[in-house]
Tab-separated table of C-alpha atoms and ligand atoms in Angstrom:
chain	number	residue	atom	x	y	z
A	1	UNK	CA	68.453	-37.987	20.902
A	2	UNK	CA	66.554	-41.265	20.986
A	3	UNK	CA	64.283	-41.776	17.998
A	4	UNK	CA	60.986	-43.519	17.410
A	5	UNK	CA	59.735	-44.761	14.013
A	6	UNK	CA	56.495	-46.425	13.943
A	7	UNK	CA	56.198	-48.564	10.915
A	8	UNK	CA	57.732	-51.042	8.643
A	9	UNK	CA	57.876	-50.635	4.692
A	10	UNK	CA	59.664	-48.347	2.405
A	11	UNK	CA	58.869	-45.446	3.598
A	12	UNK	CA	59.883	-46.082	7.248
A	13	UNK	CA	63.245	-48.019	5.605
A	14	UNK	CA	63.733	-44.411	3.882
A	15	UNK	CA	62.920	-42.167	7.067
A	16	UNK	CA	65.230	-44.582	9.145
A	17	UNK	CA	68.079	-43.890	6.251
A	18	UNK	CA	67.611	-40.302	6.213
A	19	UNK	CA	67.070	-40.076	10.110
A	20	UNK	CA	70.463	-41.754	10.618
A	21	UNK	CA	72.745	-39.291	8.502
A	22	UNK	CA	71.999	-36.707	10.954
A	23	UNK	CA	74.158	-36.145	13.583
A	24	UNK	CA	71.742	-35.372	16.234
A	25	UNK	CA	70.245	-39.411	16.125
A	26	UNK	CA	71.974	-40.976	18.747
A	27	UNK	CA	69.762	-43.987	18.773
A	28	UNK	CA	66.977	-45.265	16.709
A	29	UNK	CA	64.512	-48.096	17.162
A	30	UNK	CA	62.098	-48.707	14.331
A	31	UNK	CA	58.736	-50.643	15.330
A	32	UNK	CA	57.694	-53.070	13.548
A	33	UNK	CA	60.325	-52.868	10.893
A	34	UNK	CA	61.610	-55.027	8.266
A	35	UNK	CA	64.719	-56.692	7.415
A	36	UNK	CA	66.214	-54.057	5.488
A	37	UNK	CA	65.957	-51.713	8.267
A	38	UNK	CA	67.156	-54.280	10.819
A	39	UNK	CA	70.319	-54.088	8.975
A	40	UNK	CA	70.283	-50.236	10.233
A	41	UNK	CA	68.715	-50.177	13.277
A	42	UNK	CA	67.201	-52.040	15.665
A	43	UNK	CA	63.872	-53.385	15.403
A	44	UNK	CA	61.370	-54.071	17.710
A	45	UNK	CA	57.746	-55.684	17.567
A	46	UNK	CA	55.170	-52.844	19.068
A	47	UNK	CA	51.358	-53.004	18.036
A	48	UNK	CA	51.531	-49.378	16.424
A	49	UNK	CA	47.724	-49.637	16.277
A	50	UNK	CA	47.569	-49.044	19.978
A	51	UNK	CA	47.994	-45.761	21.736
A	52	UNK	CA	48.916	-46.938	25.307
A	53	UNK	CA	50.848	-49.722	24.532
A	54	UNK	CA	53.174	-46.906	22.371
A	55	UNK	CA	53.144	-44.242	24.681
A	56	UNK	CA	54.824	-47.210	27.186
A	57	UNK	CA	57.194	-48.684	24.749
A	58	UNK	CA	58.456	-45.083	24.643
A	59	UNK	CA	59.156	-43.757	27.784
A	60	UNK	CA	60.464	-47.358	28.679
A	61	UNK	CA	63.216	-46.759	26.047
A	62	UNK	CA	63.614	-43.080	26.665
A	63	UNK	CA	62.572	-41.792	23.626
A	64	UNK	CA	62.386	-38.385	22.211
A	65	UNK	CA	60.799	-37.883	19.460
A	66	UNK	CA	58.808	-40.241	17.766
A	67	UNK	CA	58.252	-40.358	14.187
A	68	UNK	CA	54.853	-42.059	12.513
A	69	UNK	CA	54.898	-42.948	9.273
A	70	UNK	CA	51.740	-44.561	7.971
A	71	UNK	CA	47.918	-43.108	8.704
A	72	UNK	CA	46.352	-45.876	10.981
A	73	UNK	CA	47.961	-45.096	14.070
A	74	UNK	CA	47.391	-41.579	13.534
A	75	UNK	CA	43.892	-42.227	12.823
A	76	UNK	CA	43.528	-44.242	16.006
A	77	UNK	CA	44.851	-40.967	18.192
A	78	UNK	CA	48.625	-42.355	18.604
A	79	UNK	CA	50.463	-38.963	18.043
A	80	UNK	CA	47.399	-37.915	20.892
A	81	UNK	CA	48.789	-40.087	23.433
A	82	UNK	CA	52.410	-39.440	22.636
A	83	UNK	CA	51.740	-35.580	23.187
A	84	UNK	CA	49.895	-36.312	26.273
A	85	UNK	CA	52.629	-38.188	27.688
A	86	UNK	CA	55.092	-35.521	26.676
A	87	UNK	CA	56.581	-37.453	23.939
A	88	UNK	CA	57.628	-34.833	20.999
A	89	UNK	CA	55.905	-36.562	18.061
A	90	UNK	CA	56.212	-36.017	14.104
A	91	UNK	CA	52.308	-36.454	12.866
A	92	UNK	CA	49.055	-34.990	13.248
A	93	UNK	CA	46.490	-35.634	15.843
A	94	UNK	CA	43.699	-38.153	15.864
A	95	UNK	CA	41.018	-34.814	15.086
A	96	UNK	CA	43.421	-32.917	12.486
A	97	UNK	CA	44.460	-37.191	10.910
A	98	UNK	CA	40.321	-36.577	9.977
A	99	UNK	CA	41.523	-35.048	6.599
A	100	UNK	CA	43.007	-38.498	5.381
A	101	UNK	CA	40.247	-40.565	7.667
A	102	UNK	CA	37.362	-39.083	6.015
A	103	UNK	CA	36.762	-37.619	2.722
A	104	UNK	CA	33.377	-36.193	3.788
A	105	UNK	CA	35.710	-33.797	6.632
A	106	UNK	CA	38.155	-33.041	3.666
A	107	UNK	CA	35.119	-31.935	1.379
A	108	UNK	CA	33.748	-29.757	4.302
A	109	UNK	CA	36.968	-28.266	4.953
A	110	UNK	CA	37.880	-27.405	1.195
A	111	UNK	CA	34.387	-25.457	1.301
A	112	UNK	CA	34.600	-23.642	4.419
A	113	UNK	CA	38.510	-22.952	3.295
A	114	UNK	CA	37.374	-21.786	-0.535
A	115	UNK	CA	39.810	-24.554	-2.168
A	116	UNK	CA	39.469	-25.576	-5.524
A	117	UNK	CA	38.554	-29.363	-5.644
A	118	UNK	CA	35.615	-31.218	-7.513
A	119	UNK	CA	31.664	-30.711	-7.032
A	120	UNK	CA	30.131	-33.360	-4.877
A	121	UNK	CA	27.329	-34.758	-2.575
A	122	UNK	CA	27.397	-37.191	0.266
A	123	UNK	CA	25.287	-40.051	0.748
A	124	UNK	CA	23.967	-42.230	4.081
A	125	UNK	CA	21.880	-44.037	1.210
A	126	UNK	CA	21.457	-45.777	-1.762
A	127	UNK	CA	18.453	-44.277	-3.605
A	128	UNK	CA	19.081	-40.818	-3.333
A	129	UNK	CA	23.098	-41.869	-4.337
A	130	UNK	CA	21.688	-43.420	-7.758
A	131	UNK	CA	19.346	-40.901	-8.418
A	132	UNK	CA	22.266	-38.695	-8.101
A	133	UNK	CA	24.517	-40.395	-10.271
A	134	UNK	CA	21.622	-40.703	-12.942
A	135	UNK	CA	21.235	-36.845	-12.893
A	136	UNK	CA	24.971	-36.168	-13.051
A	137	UNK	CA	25.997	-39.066	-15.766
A	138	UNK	CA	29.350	-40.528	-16.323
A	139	UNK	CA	32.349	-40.298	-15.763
A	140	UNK	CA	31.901	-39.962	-12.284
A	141	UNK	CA	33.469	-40.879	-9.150
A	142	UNK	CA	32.258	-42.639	-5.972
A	143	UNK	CA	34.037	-42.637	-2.874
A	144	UNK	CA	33.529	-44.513	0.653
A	145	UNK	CA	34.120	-42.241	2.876
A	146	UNK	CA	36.382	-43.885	5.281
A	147	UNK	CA	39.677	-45.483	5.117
A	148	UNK	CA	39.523	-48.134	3.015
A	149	UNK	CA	43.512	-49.454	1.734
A	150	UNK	CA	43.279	-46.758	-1.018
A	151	UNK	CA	40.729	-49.193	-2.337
A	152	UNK	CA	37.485	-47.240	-1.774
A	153	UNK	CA	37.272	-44.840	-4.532
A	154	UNK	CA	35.526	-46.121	-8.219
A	155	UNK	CA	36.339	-43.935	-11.127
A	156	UNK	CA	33.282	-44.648	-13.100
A	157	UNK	CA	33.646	-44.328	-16.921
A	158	UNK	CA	29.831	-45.556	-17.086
A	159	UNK	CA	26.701	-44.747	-15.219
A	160	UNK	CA	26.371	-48.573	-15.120
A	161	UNK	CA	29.667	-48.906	-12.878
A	162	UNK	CA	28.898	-46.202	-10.286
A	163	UNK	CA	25.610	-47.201	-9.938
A	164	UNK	CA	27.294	-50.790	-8.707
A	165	UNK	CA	29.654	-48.965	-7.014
A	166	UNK	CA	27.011	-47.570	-4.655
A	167	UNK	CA	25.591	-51.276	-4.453
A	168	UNK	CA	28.942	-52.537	-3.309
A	169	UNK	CA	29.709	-49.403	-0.728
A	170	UNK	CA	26.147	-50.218	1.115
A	171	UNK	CA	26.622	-53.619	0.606
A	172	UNK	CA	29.501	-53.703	3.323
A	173	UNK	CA	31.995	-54.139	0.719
A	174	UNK	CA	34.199	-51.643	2.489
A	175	UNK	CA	32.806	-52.523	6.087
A	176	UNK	CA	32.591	-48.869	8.052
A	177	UNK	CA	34.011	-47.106	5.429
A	178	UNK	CA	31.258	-47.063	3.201
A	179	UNK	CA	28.721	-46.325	5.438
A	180	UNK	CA	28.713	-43.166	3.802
A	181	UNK	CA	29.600	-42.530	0.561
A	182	UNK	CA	30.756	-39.359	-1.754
A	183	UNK	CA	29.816	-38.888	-4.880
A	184	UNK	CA	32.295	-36.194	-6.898
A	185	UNK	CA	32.693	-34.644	-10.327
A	186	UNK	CA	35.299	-35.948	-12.664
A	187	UNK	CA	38.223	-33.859	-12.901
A	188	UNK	CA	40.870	-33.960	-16.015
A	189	UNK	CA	44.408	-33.282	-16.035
A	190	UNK	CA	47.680	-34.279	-14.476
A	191	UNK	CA	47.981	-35.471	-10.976
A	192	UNK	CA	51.038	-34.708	-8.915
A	193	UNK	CA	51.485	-35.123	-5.123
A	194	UNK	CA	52.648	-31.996	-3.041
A	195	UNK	CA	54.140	-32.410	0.279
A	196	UNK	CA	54.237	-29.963	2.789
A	197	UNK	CA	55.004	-29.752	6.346
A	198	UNK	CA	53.081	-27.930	8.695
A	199	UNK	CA	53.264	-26.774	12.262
A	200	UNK	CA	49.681	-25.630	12.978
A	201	UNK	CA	50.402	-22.680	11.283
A	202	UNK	CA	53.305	-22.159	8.807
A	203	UNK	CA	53.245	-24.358	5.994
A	204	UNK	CA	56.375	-25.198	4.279
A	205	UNK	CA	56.711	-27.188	1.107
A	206	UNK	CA	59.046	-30.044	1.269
A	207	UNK	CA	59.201	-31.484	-2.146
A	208	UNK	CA	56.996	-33.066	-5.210
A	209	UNK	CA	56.807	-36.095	-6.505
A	210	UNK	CA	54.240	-38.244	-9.209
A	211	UNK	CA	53.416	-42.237	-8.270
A	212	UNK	CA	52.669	-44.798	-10.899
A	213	UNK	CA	49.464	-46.257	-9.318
A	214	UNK	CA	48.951	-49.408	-12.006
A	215	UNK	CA	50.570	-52.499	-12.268
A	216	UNK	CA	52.061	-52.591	-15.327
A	217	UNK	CA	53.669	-50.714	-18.059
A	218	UNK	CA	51.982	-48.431	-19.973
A	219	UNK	CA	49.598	-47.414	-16.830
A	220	UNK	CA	47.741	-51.140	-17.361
A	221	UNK	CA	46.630	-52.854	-14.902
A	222	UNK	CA	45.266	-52.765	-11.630
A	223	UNK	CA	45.452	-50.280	-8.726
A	224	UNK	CA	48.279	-50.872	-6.417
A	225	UNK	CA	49.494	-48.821	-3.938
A	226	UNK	CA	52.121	-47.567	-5.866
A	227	UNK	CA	54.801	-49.264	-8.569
A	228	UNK	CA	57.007	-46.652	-8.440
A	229	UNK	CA	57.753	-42.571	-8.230
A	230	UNK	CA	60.362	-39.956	-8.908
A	231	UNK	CA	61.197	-36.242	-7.975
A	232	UNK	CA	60.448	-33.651	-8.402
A	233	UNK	CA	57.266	-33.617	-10.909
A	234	UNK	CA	57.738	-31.413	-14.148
A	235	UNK	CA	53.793	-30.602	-14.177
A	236	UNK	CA	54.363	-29.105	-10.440
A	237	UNK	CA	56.396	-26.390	-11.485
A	238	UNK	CA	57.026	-23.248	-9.173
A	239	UNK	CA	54.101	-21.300	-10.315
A	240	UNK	CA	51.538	-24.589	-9.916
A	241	UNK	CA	53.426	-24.853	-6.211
A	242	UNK	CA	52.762	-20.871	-5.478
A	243	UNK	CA	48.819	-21.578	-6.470
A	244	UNK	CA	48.836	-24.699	-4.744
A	245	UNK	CA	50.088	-23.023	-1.716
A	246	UNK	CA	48.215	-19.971	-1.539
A	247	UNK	CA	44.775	-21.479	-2.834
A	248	UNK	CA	44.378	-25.045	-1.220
A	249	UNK	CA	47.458	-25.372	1.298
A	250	UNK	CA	47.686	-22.401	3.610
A	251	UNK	CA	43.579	-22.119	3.802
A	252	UNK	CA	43.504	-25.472	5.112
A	253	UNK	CA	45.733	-25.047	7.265
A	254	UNK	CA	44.549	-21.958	8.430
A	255	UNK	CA	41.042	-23.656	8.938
A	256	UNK	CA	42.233	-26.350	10.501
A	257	UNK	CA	43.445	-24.035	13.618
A	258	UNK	CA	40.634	-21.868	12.916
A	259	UNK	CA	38.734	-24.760	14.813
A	260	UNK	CA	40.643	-25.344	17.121
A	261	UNK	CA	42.509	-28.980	15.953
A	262	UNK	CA	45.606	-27.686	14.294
A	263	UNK	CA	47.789	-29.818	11.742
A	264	UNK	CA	51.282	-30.985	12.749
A	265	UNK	CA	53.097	-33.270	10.632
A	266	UNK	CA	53.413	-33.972	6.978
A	267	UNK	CA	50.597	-32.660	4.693
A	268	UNK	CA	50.296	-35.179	1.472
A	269	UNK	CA	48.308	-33.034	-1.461
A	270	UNK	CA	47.128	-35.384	-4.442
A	271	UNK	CA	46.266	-32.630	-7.038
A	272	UNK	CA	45.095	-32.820	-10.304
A	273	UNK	CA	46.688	-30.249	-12.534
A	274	UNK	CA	45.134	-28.668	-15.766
A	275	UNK	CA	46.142	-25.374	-17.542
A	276	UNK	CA	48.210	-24.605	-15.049
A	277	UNK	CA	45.382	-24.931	-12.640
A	278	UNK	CA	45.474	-26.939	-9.404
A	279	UNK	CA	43.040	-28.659	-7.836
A	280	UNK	CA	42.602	-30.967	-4.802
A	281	UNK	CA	41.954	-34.632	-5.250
A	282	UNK	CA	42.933	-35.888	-1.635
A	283	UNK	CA	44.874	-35.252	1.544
A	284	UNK	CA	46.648	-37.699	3.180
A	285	UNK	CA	48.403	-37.081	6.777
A	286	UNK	CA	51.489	-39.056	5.897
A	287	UNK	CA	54.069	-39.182	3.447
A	288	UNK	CA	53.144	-41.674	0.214
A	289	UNK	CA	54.868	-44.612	-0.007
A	290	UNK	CA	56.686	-44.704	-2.220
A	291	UNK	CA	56.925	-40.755	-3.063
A	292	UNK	CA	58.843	-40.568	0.497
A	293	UNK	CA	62.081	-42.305	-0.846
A	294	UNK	CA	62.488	-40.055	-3.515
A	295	UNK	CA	62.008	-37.555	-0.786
A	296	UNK	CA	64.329	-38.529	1.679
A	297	UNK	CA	67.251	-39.400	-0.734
A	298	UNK	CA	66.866	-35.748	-1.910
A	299	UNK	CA	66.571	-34.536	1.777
A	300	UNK	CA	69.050	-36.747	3.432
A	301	UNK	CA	69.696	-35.437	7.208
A	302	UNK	CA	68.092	-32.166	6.961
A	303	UNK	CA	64.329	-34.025	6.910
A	304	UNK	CA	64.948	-34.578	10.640
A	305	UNK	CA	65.548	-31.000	11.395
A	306	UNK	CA	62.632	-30.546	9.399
A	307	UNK	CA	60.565	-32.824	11.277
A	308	UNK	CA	61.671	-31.775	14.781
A	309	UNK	CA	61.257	-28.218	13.668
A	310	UNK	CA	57.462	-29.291	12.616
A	311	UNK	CA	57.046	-30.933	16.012
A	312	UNK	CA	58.402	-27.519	17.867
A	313	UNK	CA	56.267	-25.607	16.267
A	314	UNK	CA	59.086	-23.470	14.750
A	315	UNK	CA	59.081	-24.037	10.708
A	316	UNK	CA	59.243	-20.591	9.767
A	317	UNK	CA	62.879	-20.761	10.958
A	318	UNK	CA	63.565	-23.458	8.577
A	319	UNK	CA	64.340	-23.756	4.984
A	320	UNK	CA	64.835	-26.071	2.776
A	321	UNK	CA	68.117	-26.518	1.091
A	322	UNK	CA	67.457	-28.380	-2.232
A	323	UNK	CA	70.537	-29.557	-4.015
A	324	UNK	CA	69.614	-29.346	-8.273
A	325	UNK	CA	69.010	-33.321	-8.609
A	326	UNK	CA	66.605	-35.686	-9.215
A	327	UNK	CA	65.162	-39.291	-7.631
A	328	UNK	CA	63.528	-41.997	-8.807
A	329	UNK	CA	62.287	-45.462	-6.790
A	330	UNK	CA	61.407	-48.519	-8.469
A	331	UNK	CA	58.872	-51.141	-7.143
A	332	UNK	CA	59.846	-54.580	-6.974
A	333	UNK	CA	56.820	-56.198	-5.942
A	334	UNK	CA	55.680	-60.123	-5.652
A	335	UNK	CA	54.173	-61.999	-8.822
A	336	UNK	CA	50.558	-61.854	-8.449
A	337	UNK	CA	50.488	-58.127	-6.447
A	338	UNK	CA	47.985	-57.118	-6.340
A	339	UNK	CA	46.356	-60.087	-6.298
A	340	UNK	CA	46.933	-62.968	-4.272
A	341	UNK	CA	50.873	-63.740	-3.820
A	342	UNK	CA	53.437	-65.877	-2.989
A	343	UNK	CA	55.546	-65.221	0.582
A	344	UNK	CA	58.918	-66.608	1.438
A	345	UNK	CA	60.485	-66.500	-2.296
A	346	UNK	CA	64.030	-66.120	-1.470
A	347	UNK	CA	65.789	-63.076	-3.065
A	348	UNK	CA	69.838	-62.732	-4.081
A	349	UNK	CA	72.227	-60.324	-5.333
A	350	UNK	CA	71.574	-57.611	-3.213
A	351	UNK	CA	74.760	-57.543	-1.553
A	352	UNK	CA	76.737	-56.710	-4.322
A	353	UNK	CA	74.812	-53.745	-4.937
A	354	UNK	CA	76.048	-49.788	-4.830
A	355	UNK	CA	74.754	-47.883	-1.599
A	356	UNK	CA	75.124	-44.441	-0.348
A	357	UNK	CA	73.595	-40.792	-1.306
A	358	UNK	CA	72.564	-41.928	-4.598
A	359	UNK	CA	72.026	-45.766	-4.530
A	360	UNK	CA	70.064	-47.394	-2.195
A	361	UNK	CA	67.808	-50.214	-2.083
A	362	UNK	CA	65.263	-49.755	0.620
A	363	UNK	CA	63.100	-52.735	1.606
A	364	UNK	CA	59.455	-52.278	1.910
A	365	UNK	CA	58.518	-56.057	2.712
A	366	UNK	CA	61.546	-58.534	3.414
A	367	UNK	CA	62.009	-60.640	6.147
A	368	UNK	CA	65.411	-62.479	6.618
A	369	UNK	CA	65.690	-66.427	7.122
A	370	UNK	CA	68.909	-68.980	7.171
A	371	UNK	CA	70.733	-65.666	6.007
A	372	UNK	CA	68.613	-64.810	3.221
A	373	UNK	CA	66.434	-62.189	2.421
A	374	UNK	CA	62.983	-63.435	1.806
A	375	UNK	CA	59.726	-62.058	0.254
A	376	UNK	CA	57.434	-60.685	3.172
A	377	UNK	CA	54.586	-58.655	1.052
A	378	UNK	CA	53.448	-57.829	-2.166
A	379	UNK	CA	55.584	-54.251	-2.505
A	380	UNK	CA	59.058	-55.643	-1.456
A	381	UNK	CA	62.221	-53.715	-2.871
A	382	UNK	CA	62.191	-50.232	-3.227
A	383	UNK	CA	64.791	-49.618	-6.009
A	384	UNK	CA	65.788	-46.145	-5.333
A	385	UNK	CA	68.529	-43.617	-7.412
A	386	UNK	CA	69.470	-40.088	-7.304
A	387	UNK	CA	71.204	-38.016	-10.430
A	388	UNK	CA	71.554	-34.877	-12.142
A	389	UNK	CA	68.862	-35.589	-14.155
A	390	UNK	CA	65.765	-37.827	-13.998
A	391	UNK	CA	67.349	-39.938	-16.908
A	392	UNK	CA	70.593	-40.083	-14.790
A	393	UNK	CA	68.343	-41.173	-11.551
A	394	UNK	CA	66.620	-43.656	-13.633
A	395	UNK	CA	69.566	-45.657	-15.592
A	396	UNK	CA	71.049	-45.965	-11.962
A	397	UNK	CA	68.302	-47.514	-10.917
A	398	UNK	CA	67.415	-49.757	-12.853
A	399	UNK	CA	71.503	-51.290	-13.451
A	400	UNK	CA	70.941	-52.029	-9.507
A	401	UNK	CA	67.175	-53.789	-10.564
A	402	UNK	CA	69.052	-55.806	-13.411
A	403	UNK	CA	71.708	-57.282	-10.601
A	404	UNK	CA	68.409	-58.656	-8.162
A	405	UNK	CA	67.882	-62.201	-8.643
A	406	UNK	CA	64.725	-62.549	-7.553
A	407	UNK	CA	62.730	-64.653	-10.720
A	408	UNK	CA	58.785	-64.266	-8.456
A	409	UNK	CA	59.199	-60.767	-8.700
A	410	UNK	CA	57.917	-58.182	-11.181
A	411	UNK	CA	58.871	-54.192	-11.567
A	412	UNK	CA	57.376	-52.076	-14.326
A	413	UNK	CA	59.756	-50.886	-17.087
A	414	UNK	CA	58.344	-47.696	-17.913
A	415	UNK	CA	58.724	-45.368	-14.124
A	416	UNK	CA	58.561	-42.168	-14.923
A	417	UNK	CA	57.805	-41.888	-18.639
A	418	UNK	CA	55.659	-38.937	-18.554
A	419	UNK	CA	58.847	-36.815	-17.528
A	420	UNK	CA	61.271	-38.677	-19.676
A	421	UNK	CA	58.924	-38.136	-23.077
B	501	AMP	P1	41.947	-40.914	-3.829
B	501	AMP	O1	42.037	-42.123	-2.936
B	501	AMP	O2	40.907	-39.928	-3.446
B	501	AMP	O3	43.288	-40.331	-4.155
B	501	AMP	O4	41.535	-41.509	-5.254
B	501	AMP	C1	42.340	-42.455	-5.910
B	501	AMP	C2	42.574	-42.026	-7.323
B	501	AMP	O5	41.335	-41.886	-8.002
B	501	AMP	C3	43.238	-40.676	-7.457
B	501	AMP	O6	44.609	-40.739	-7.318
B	501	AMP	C4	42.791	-40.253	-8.828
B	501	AMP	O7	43.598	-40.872	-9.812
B	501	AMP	C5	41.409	-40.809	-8.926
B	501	AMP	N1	40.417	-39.791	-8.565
B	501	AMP	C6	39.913	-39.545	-7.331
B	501	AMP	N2	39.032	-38.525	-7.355
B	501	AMP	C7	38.955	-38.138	-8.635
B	501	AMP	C8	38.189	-37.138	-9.329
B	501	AMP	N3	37.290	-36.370	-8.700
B	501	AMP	N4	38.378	-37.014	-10.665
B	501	AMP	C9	39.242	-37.817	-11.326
B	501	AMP	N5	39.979	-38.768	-10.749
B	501	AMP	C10	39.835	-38.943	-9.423
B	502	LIG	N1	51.648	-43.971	-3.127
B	502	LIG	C1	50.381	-43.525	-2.726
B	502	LIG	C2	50.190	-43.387	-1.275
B	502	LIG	O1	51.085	-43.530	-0.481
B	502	LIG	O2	49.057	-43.093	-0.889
């Protein structure tokens, strides 16, 4: 079959990968792509953002079955169009994409669904926001409500900062997004993400994984949008998964059909684990990036028969057939990343390195020019290992990290230290 992947970092480097060890890929076009996938398929320029001008680009090139990997062209009804047009498409409608789009839906749906997730309120205005936040106290946490670059949510440790919080969200700091804004209880414990695919109506986990959302070593820093993740996540052991499942997972799914807009694609749980006990921080309608090339060097070919089966509506067919190993990506990312940063750096040594089921080097933002690979973003290399054991997965990767030559770019030291202590 003729494949579709709408996207262009790590994640859609990693999906192409996996996509193309299957047998049943007879050709695969990746829109818009990056340099590292161009060296696996071909790439083609496509405003993903844009519903008609996708739904063309794909019956022009015969494709069947499209693939989406990050949230803004579900969020803009892309997957809608596809369907409409009779285009078999991995991701969730525009109505069911809601649950990443808006964290006012997800809080309405966790109550109507009984799922454990924090206390909250929601907010079209300032005053009654603050004299919220004054009645509730610190630590608290305010949230746009929109999609906002992962950037709209303020962990407050003091009144002081959620009260400016709420200035900045009505201020237009987050445009739309914080038009409305949710206020939320701090919860404690461990967060892990959970990913599980869904057909409308069975839900079947794929996989777990834990992101390192701060800069630097040690968890310092800044928020990024992720520095680095491994597979599977100690603190989501089998029994967390069974709760997980049976308290937040399958009654949001089952709501979600309940009314009518059912959820097809890849369901992204952040939870927050204590005592055993999960809870729901956020959905997301994608997978994370980069939890999805841990995933996909575990999966290998079997996450497109996972994804088509998703599509068809037939997952309880499918199962899941998990070798015993482990995965770990590291971020290479541009000096200054968060921040403002450099483009254009030129980076060597990556031909030398080891590639195959357990090496692999996916690109996240690269571009090539005069035969050299070239910095195109702030997260560029995805440094990514499998082995028998997370220690295994993470000496492999970071020999490969050693052999880069790229002196404007940065990695953090310490990925997955919480499962290594
Ligand atoms: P979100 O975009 O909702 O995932 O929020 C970003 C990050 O903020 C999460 O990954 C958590 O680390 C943190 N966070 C969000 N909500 C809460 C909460 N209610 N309690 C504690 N931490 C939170
Ligand atoms: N790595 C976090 C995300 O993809 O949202």
């Amino acid at each position: 079959m003729n494949i579709l992947i709408l996207g262009g970092g790590g994640r859609e480097h990693s999906l192409a990968w996996a996509v193309l060890q299957n047998p049943k890929c007879d050709k695969l076009i990746v829109a818009p792509g990056n340099a590292g996938i161009a060296q696996i398929a071909h790439c083609a320029s496509l405003d993903i953002e844009n519903p008609g001008a996708v739904t063309e680009f794909a019956a022009e090139n015969a494709i069947d079955f499209v693939i989406v990997g990050p949230e803004a062209p579900l969020a803009v009804g892309v997957a809608d169009a596809l369907n409409d047009a009779g285009i078999l498409t991995f991701g969730p409608s525009q109505a069911a994409a809601q649950l990443e789009a808006s964290k006012a839906f997800t809080k309405e749906i966790c109550d109507a669904a009984n799922a454990p997730t924090a206390a909250y309120a929601r907010f079209a205005e300032a005053e009654p926001a603050k004299a919220y936040i004054r009645a509730e106290g610190a630590p608290i946490v305010v949230k746009a409500d929109g999609l906002a670059a992962g950037k709209g949510v303020i962990v407050a440790m003091a009144e002081a900062e959620a009260l400016a919080a709420i200035d900045d969200m009505f201020g237009g700091a987050f445009g739309g997004a914080g038009a409305e804004v949710v206020i939320e209880e701090f919860m404690e414990g461990e967060e892990a993400s959970f990913f599980v695919l869904s057909d409308g109506k069975t839900a079947l986990p794929i996989g777990t994984a834990q992101d390192h959302k701060r800069a630097f070593d040690g968890d310092q820093g800044p928020n990024t949008g992720g520095m680095g993740a491994y597979s599977p996540a100690p603190v989501l052991d089998e029994a967390v998964a069974a709760r997980a499942m049976a308290e937040i997972i399958q009654p949001t799914i089952d709501e979600m059909a309940r009314r009518g807009t059912p959820y097809r694609g890849v369901l992204y749980a952040g939870l927050m684990i204590k005592d055993g006990a999960p809870r729901l921080v956020e959905y997301n309608v994608r997978f994370g990036d980069p939890e999805c090339q841990v995933l996909m060097m575990r999966l290998g070919a079997q996450a497109l028969d996972l994804m088509l089966a998703c599509a068809e509506d037939r997952l309880s067919e499918m199962q899941v057939n998990w070798a015993e190993d482990h995965a770990m990506t590291v971020v290479m990312a541009a000096e200054g990343y968060p921040g403002p940063y450099e483009k254009d750096s030129v980076i060597k040594g990556l031909d030398g390195l080891p590639e195959g089921s357990s090496h692999m080097v996916f690109h996240a933002g690269t571009a090539r020019a005069e035969g050299q690979f070239r910095a195109a973003g702030g997260r560029v290399l995805n440094v990514t290992a499998r082995g028998s054991d997370l220690a295994e997965a993470r000496d492999r990767a970071y020999r490969m990290l050693d052999q880069i030559d790229w002196p404007d770019g940065f990695a953090r030291s310490d990925i997955g230290w919480r499962a290594l202590d």
